[in-house]
mmCIF file of C-alpha atoms in Angstrom:
data_model
loop_
_atom_site.group_PDB
_atom_site.id
_atom_site.type_symbol
_atom_site.label_atom_id
_atom_site.label_comp_id
_atom_site.label_asym_id
_atom_site.label_seq_id
_atom_site.Cartn_x
_atom_site.Cartn_y
_atom_site.Cartn_z
ATOM 1 C CA GLY A 1 -18.502 -72.165 52.800
ATOM 2 C CA ALA A 2 -19.643 -68.760 51.708
ATOM 3 C CA VAL A 3 -17.328 -67.035 49.286
ATOM 4 C CA VAL A 4 -17.144 -63.406 48.381
ATOM 5 C CA SER A 5 -15.178 -62.567 45.215
ATOM 6 C CA GLN A 6 -13.670 -59.131 44.907
ATOM 7 C CA HIS A 7 -12.081 -57.714 41.737
ATOM 8 C CA PRO A 8 -9.709 -56.326 40.855
ATOM 9 C CA SER A 9 -7.138 -57.231 43.490
ATOM 10 C CA ARG A 10 -4.840 -54.423 42.412
ATOM 11 C CA VAL A 11 -5.437 -51.293 40.387
ATOM 12 C CA ILE A 12 -3.284 -48.269 39.522
ATOM 13 C CA CYS A 13 -5.013 -45.318 38.084
ATOM 14 C CA LYS A 14 -4.228 -41.756 37.146
ATOM 15 C CA SER A 15 -5.391 -38.876 39.235
ATOM 16 C CA GLY A 16 -8.781 -37.636 38.135
ATOM 17 C CA THR A 17 -10.027 -40.920 36.747
ATOM 18 C CA SER A 18 -12.646 -43.287 38.238
ATOM 19 C CA VAL A 19 -12.214 -46.822 39.394
ATOM 20 C CA LYS A 20 -14.875 -49.423 39.984
ATOM 21 C CA ILE A 21 -14.431 -52.315 42.359
ATOM 22 C CA GLU A 22 -16.776 -55.330 42.217
ATOM 23 C CA CYS A 23 -17.832 -57.559 45.010
ATOM 24 C CA ARG A 24 -19.794 -60.755 44.312
ATOM 25 C CA SER A 25 -21.294 -63.305 46.507
ATOM 26 C CA LEU A 26 -20.677 -66.576 44.761
ATOM 27 C CA ASP A 27 -22.897 -69.151 46.426
ATOM 28 C CA PHE A 28 -25.371 -67.102 48.415
ATOM 29 C CA GLN A 29 -27.524 -64.077 48.125
ATOM 30 C CA ALA A 30 -26.457 -61.056 49.952
ATOM 31 C CA THR A 31 -29.136 -58.329 50.398
ATOM 32 C CA THR A 32 -26.597 -56.313 52.298
ATOM 33 C CA MET A 33 -22.876 -55.850 51.675
ATOM 34 C CA PHE A 34 -20.381 -53.737 53.542
ATOM 35 C CA TRP A 35 -17.439 -51.678 52.204
ATOM 36 C CA TYR A 36 -14.405 -51.000 54.304
ATOM 37 C CA ARG A 37 -11.242 -49.020 53.813
ATOM 38 C CA GLN A 38 -7.916 -49.913 55.395
ATOM 39 C CA PHE A 39 -4.840 -47.767 55.507
ATOM 40 C CA PRO A 40 -1.379 -49.418 56.011
ATOM 41 C CA LYS A 41 -0.995 -51.067 59.398
ATOM 42 C CA GLN A 42 -4.379 -49.823 60.504
ATOM 43 C CA SER A 43 -7.731 -51.269 61.130
ATOM 44 C CA LEU A 44 -10.674 -51.485 58.922
ATOM 45 C CA MET A 45 -12.968 -48.493 58.779
ATOM 46 C CA LEU A 46 -16.564 -49.061 57.593
ATOM 47 C CA MET A 47 -17.333 -46.745 54.737
ATOM 48 C CA ALA A 48 -20.920 -47.709 53.785
ATOM 49 C CA THR A 49 -23.531 -50.411 53.896
ATOM 50 C CA SER A 50 -24.757 -51.429 50.485
ATOM 51 C CA ASN A 51 -28.487 -52.414 50.210
ATOM 52 C CA GLU A 52 -29.865 -54.388 47.314
ATOM 53 C CA GLY A 53 -32.349 -52.312 45.465
ATOM 54 C CA SER A 54 -31.983 -49.213 47.548
ATOM 55 C CA LYS A 55 -29.610 -46.461 48.438
ATOM 56 C CA ALA A 56 -26.488 -47.183 50.338
ATOM 57 C CA THR A 57 -25.981 -46.013 53.912
ATOM 58 C CA TYR A 58 -22.828 -44.042 54.412
ATOM 59 C CA GLU A 59 -20.776 -43.634 57.577
ATOM 60 C CA GLN A 60 -20.184 -40.227 58.965
ATOM 61 C CA GLY A 61 -17.509 -38.421 56.996
ATOM 62 C CA VAL A 62 -17.676 -40.559 53.886
ATOM 63 C CA GLU A 63 -18.597 -38.669 50.762
ATOM 64 C CA LYS A 64 -21.332 -40.379 49.024
ATOM 65 C CA ASP A 65 -20.660 -38.536 45.754
ATOM 66 C CA LYS A 66 -17.040 -39.595 45.928
ATOM 67 C CA PHE A 67 -17.715 -43.231 46.636
ATOM 68 C CA LEU A 68 -20.618 -44.365 44.578
ATOM 69 C CA ILE A 69 -22.131 -47.698 45.674
ATOM 70 C CA ASN A 70 -24.511 -49.732 43.529
ATOM 71 C CA HIS A 71 -26.192 -52.913 44.606
ATOM 72 C CA ALA A 72 -28.350 -53.809 41.660
ATOM 73 C CA SER A 73 -28.627 -57.567 42.344
ATOM 74 C CA LEU A 74 -28.549 -59.904 45.261
ATOM 75 C CA THR A 75 -25.005 -61.107 44.349
ATOM 76 C CA LEU A 76 -23.247 -58.006 43.210
ATOM 77 C CA SER A 77 -22.236 -54.717 44.836
ATOM 78 C CA THR A 78 -19.930 -52.168 43.285
ATOM 79 C CA LEU A 79 -17.871 -49.400 44.725
ATOM 80 C CA THR A 80 -16.734 -46.580 42.303
ATOM 81 C CA VAL A 81 -14.137 -44.154 43.473
ATOM 82 C CA THR A 82 -14.830 -41.112 41.397
ATOM 83 C CA SER A 83 -12.225 -38.522 40.384
ATOM 84 C CA ALA A 84 -9.571 -40.399 42.290
ATOM 85 C CA HIS A 85 -6.763 -38.618 43.983
ATOM 86 C CA PRO A 86 -3.567 -39.838 45.621
ATOM 87 C CA GLU A 87 -5.120 -39.599 49.082
ATOM 88 C CA ASP A 88 -7.724 -42.173 47.968
ATOM 89 C CA SER A 89 -4.946 -44.738 47.638
ATOM 90 C CA SER A 90 -5.804 -47.518 50.098
ATOM 91 C CA PHE A 91 -6.966 -51.071 50.549
ATOM 92 C CA TYR A 92 -10.695 -51.475 49.975
ATOM 93 C CA ILE A 93 -12.468 -54.590 51.263
ATOM 94 C CA CYS A 94 -16.049 -55.738 50.938
ATOM 95 C CA SER A 95 -17.954 -58.215 53.090
ATOM 96 C CA ALA A 96 -21.299 -59.848 53.332
ATOM 97 C CA ARG A 97 -23.083 -61.393 56.264
ATOM 98 C CA GLN A 98 -23.583 -65.109 56.154
ATOM 99 C CA GLY A 99 -25.343 -66.577 59.204
ATOM 100 C CA GLU A 100 -23.770 -65.129 62.234
ATOM 101 C CA GLY A 101 -20.439 -64.463 60.719
ATOM 102 C CA TYR A 102 -19.200 -62.261 57.873
ATOM 103 C CA THR A 103 -17.316 -63.253 54.766
ATOM 104 C CA PHE A 104 -14.790 -60.929 53.300
ATOM 105 C CA GLY A 105 -13.460 -60.430 49.807
ATOM 106 C CA SER A 106 -9.713 -60.509 49.223
ATOM 107 C CA GLY A 107 -9.439 -56.772 48.929
ATOM 108 C CA THR A 108 -8.460 -54.315 46.326
ATOM 109 C CA ARG A 109 -5.244 -52.324 46.499
ATOM 110 C CA LEU A 110 -5.843 -48.957 44.845
ATOM 111 C CA THR A 111 -2.954 -46.744 43.986
ATOM 112 C CA VAL A 112 -3.651 -43.352 42.465
ATOM 113 C CA VAL A 113 -0.690 -41.734 40.773
ATOM 114 C CA SER B 1 -15.832 -45.265 64.322
ATOM 115 C CA GLN B 2 -13.551 -47.705 66.038
ATOM 116 C CA GLN B 3 -15.145 -49.723 68.793
ATOM 117 C CA GLY B 4 -12.190 -50.289 71.005
ATOM 118 C CA GLU B 5 -8.672 -51.129 71.438
ATOM 119 C CA GLU B 6 -6.594 -54.168 71.251
ATOM 120 C CA ASP B 7 -3.328 -54.939 72.975
ATOM 121 C CA PRO B 8 -0.621 -55.518 72.385
ATOM 122 C CA GLN B 9 -0.377 -53.715 69.154
ATOM 123 C CA ALA B 10 2.420 -56.000 68.174
ATOM 124 C CA LEU B 11 3.515 -59.355 69.554
ATOM 125 C CA SER B 12 6.569 -61.456 68.658
ATOM 126 C CA ILE B 13 7.056 -64.947 70.079
ATOM 127 C CA GLN B 14 8.809 -68.171 69.415
ATOM 128 C CA GLU B 15 7.126 -70.979 67.549
ATOM 129 C CA GLY B 16 5.462 -73.327 69.961
ATOM 130 C CA GLU B 17 4.753 -70.670 72.518
ATOM 131 C CA ASN B 18 1.206 -69.456 73.309
ATOM 132 C CA ALA B 19 0.044 -66.023 72.067
ATOM 133 C CA THR B 20 -2.557 -63.961 73.885
ATOM 134 C CA MET B 21 -4.310 -60.872 72.489
ATOM 135 C CA ASN B 22 -6.793 -58.680 74.270
ATOM 136 C CA CYS B 23 -9.617 -56.556 72.984
ATOM 137 C CA SER B 24 -11.728 -53.979 74.687
ATOM 138 C CA TYR B 25 -14.925 -52.475 73.536
ATOM 139 C CA LYS B 26 -17.296 -49.679 74.641
ATOM 140 C CA THR B 27 -20.882 -50.382 73.787
ATOM 141 C CA SER B 28 -23.398 -53.250 74.300
ATOM 142 C CA ILE B 29 -22.857 -55.993 71.817
ATOM 143 C CA ASN B 30 -24.700 -58.880 70.151
ATOM 144 C CA ASN B 31 -21.534 -60.852 69.737
ATOM 145 C CA LEU B 32 -17.765 -60.494 69.345
ATOM 146 C CA GLN B 33 -15.827 -61.983 66.568
ATOM 147 C CA TRP B 34 -12.116 -62.486 65.828
ATOM 148 C CA TYR B 35 -10.566 -62.319 62.406
ATOM 149 C CA ARG B 36 -7.159 -62.937 60.934
ATOM 150 C CA GLN B 37 -5.551 -60.946 58.127
ATOM 151 C CA ASN B 38 -2.474 -61.984 56.289
ATOM 152 C CA SER B 39 -0.544 -59.097 54.840
ATOM 153 C CA GLY B 40 -2.386 -57.438 51.963
ATOM 154 C CA ARG B 41 -5.200 -59.885 52.010
ATOM 155 C CA GLY B 42 -8.780 -60.127 53.103
ATOM 156 C CA LEU B 43 -10.051 -61.176 56.545
ATOM 157 C CA VAL B 44 -10.685 -64.710 57.590
ATOM 158 C CA HIS B 45 -13.328 -65.362 60.266
ATOM 159 C CA LEU B 46 -11.881 -67.342 63.154
ATOM 160 C CA ILE B 47 -14.427 -67.542 65.903
ATOM 161 C CA LEU B 48 -17.582 -65.844 67.203
ATOM 162 C CA ILE B 49 -18.627 -65.628 70.745
ATOM 163 C CA ARG B 50 -22.071 -64.432 71.820
ATOM 164 C CA SER B 51 -22.768 -61.959 74.501
ATOM 165 C CA ASN B 52 -24.219 -64.647 76.794
ATOM 166 C CA GLU B 53 -21.126 -66.875 76.392
ATOM 167 C CA ARG B 54 -17.981 -66.637 78.443
ATOM 168 C CA GLU B 55 -15.543 -68.980 76.720
ATOM 169 C CA LYS B 56 -15.330 -70.743 73.402
ATOM 170 C CA HIS B 57 -12.807 -73.095 71.811
ATOM 171 C CA SER B 58 -12.006 -73.929 68.252
ATOM 172 C CA GLY B 59 -8.910 -76.055 67.647
ATOM 173 C CA ARG B 60 -5.886 -74.164 69.000
ATOM 174 C CA LEU B 61 -7.983 -71.107 69.601
ATOM 175 C CA ARG B 62 -9.569 -70.080 72.863
ATOM 176 C CA VAL B 63 -11.691 -67.012 73.201
ATOM 177 C CA THR B 64 -13.130 -65.557 76.392
ATOM 178 C CA LEU B 65 -15.566 -62.757 76.831
ATOM 179 C CA ASP B 66 -16.142 -60.656 79.914
ATOM 180 C CA THR B 67 -19.122 -58.350 79.356
ATOM 181 C CA SER B 68 -18.804 -56.722 82.739
ATOM 182 C CA LYS B 69 -15.363 -55.479 81.786
ATOM 183 C CA LYS B 70 -16.283 -55.210 78.084
ATOM 184 C CA SER B 71 -13.211 -57.178 77.099
ATOM 185 C CA SER B 72 -12.278 -60.372 75.238
ATOM 186 C CA SER B 73 -9.096 -62.354 74.787
ATOM 187 C CA LEU B 74 -7.846 -64.631 72.051
ATOM 188 C CA LEU B 75 -5.381 -67.306 72.911
ATOM 189 C CA ILE B 76 -3.516 -69.225 70.268
ATOM 190 C CA THR B 77 -1.802 -72.275 71.721
ATOM 191 C CA ALA B 78 1.264 -74.031 70.313
ATOM 192 C CA SER B 79 1.831 -71.276 67.823
ATOM 193 C CA ARG B 80 3.229 -72.030 64.232
ATOM 194 C CA ALA B 81 4.963 -69.877 61.714
ATOM 195 C CA ALA B 82 1.801 -69.901 59.633
ATOM 196 C CA ASP B 83 -0.053 -68.076 62.468
ATOM 197 C CA THR B 84 1.952 -64.883 61.652
ATOM 198 C CA ALA B 85 -0.707 -62.329 60.724
ATOM 199 C CA SER B 86 -2.769 -59.473 62.067
ATOM 200 C CA TYR B 87 -5.644 -60.355 64.332
ATOM 201 C CA PHE B 88 -8.661 -58.131 64.704
ATOM 202 C CA CYS B 89 -11.584 -58.368 67.107
ATOM 203 C CA ALA B 90 -14.933 -56.945 65.893
ATOM 204 C CA THR B 91 -18.152 -56.311 67.630
ATOM 205 C CA GLU B 92 -21.524 -56.515 65.992
ATOM 206 C CA GLU B 93 -23.756 -53.671 67.021
ATOM 207 C CA GLY B 94 -27.473 -53.634 66.723
ATOM 208 C CA ALA B 95 -27.373 -52.336 63.163
ATOM 209 C CA GLN B 96 -25.846 -55.535 61.997
ATOM 210 C CA LYS B 97 -22.502 -54.014 61.125
ATOM 211 C CA LEU B 98 -19.061 -54.914 62.391
ATOM 212 C CA VAL B 99 -16.858 -52.396 64.131
ATOM 213 C CA PHE B 100 -13.208 -53.435 64.342
ATOM 214 C CA GLY B 101 -10.521 -52.965 66.868
ATOM 215 C CA GLN B 102 -7.114 -51.712 66.122
ATOM 216 C CA GLY B 103 -5.588 -55.121 65.608
ATOM 217 C CA THR B 104 -2.533 -57.019 66.894
ATOM 218 C CA ARG B 105 0.323 -57.866 64.586
ATOM 219 C CA LEU B 106 1.557 -61.309 65.565
ATOM 220 C CA THR B 107 4.898 -62.569 64.487
ATOM 221 C CA ILE B 108 5.886 -66.168 65.127
ATOM 222 C CA ASN B 109 9.609 -66.725 64.945
ATOM 223 C CA PRO B 110 10.881 -70.132 63.832
#
């Protein structure tokens, strides 16, 4: 079946630094990928839709300059959390549509100290 | 934005019993999907039911959809300890994006 690989699985960074998270579709091409954020014991909140070769579409309330998304190829989308702060600590998950269903990466636990 | 609500928020049952989770949504949908998430992990697609379907089965899973009430239910029969996880419903809106419910944390006690 379709596999989406997400790296890193965990990252700890200092406040003020930037962190890049990668999401790769391993055996299919994904023109569109989705980035979600999940706080502990809460649901997934869609942050943005990543479109290959064009600008990402951000959900209301999500700062595009804070969360930079690049989708330069049909198999890779990246999310960069810029100038990270402790409140950015969260679980970030990407997904891609495959047929009628969606395949999710294994998530990235970001801790900003 | 969140599409709807799931209930219960948490459910604890004995192994072997059946678990039922409910999901409500607010807008018109193309389909409704159920996902499982083990703690700290990604989501696993369980089952999809289209808006013109009323019931669907997959192994020990049974999903119903009532579009008039804008609700769905997920039944897991003969539960196992390995079923312990959080379960989310998600609706696909016209923009081809998933909107998730709040989730149900299911605990199966041995």
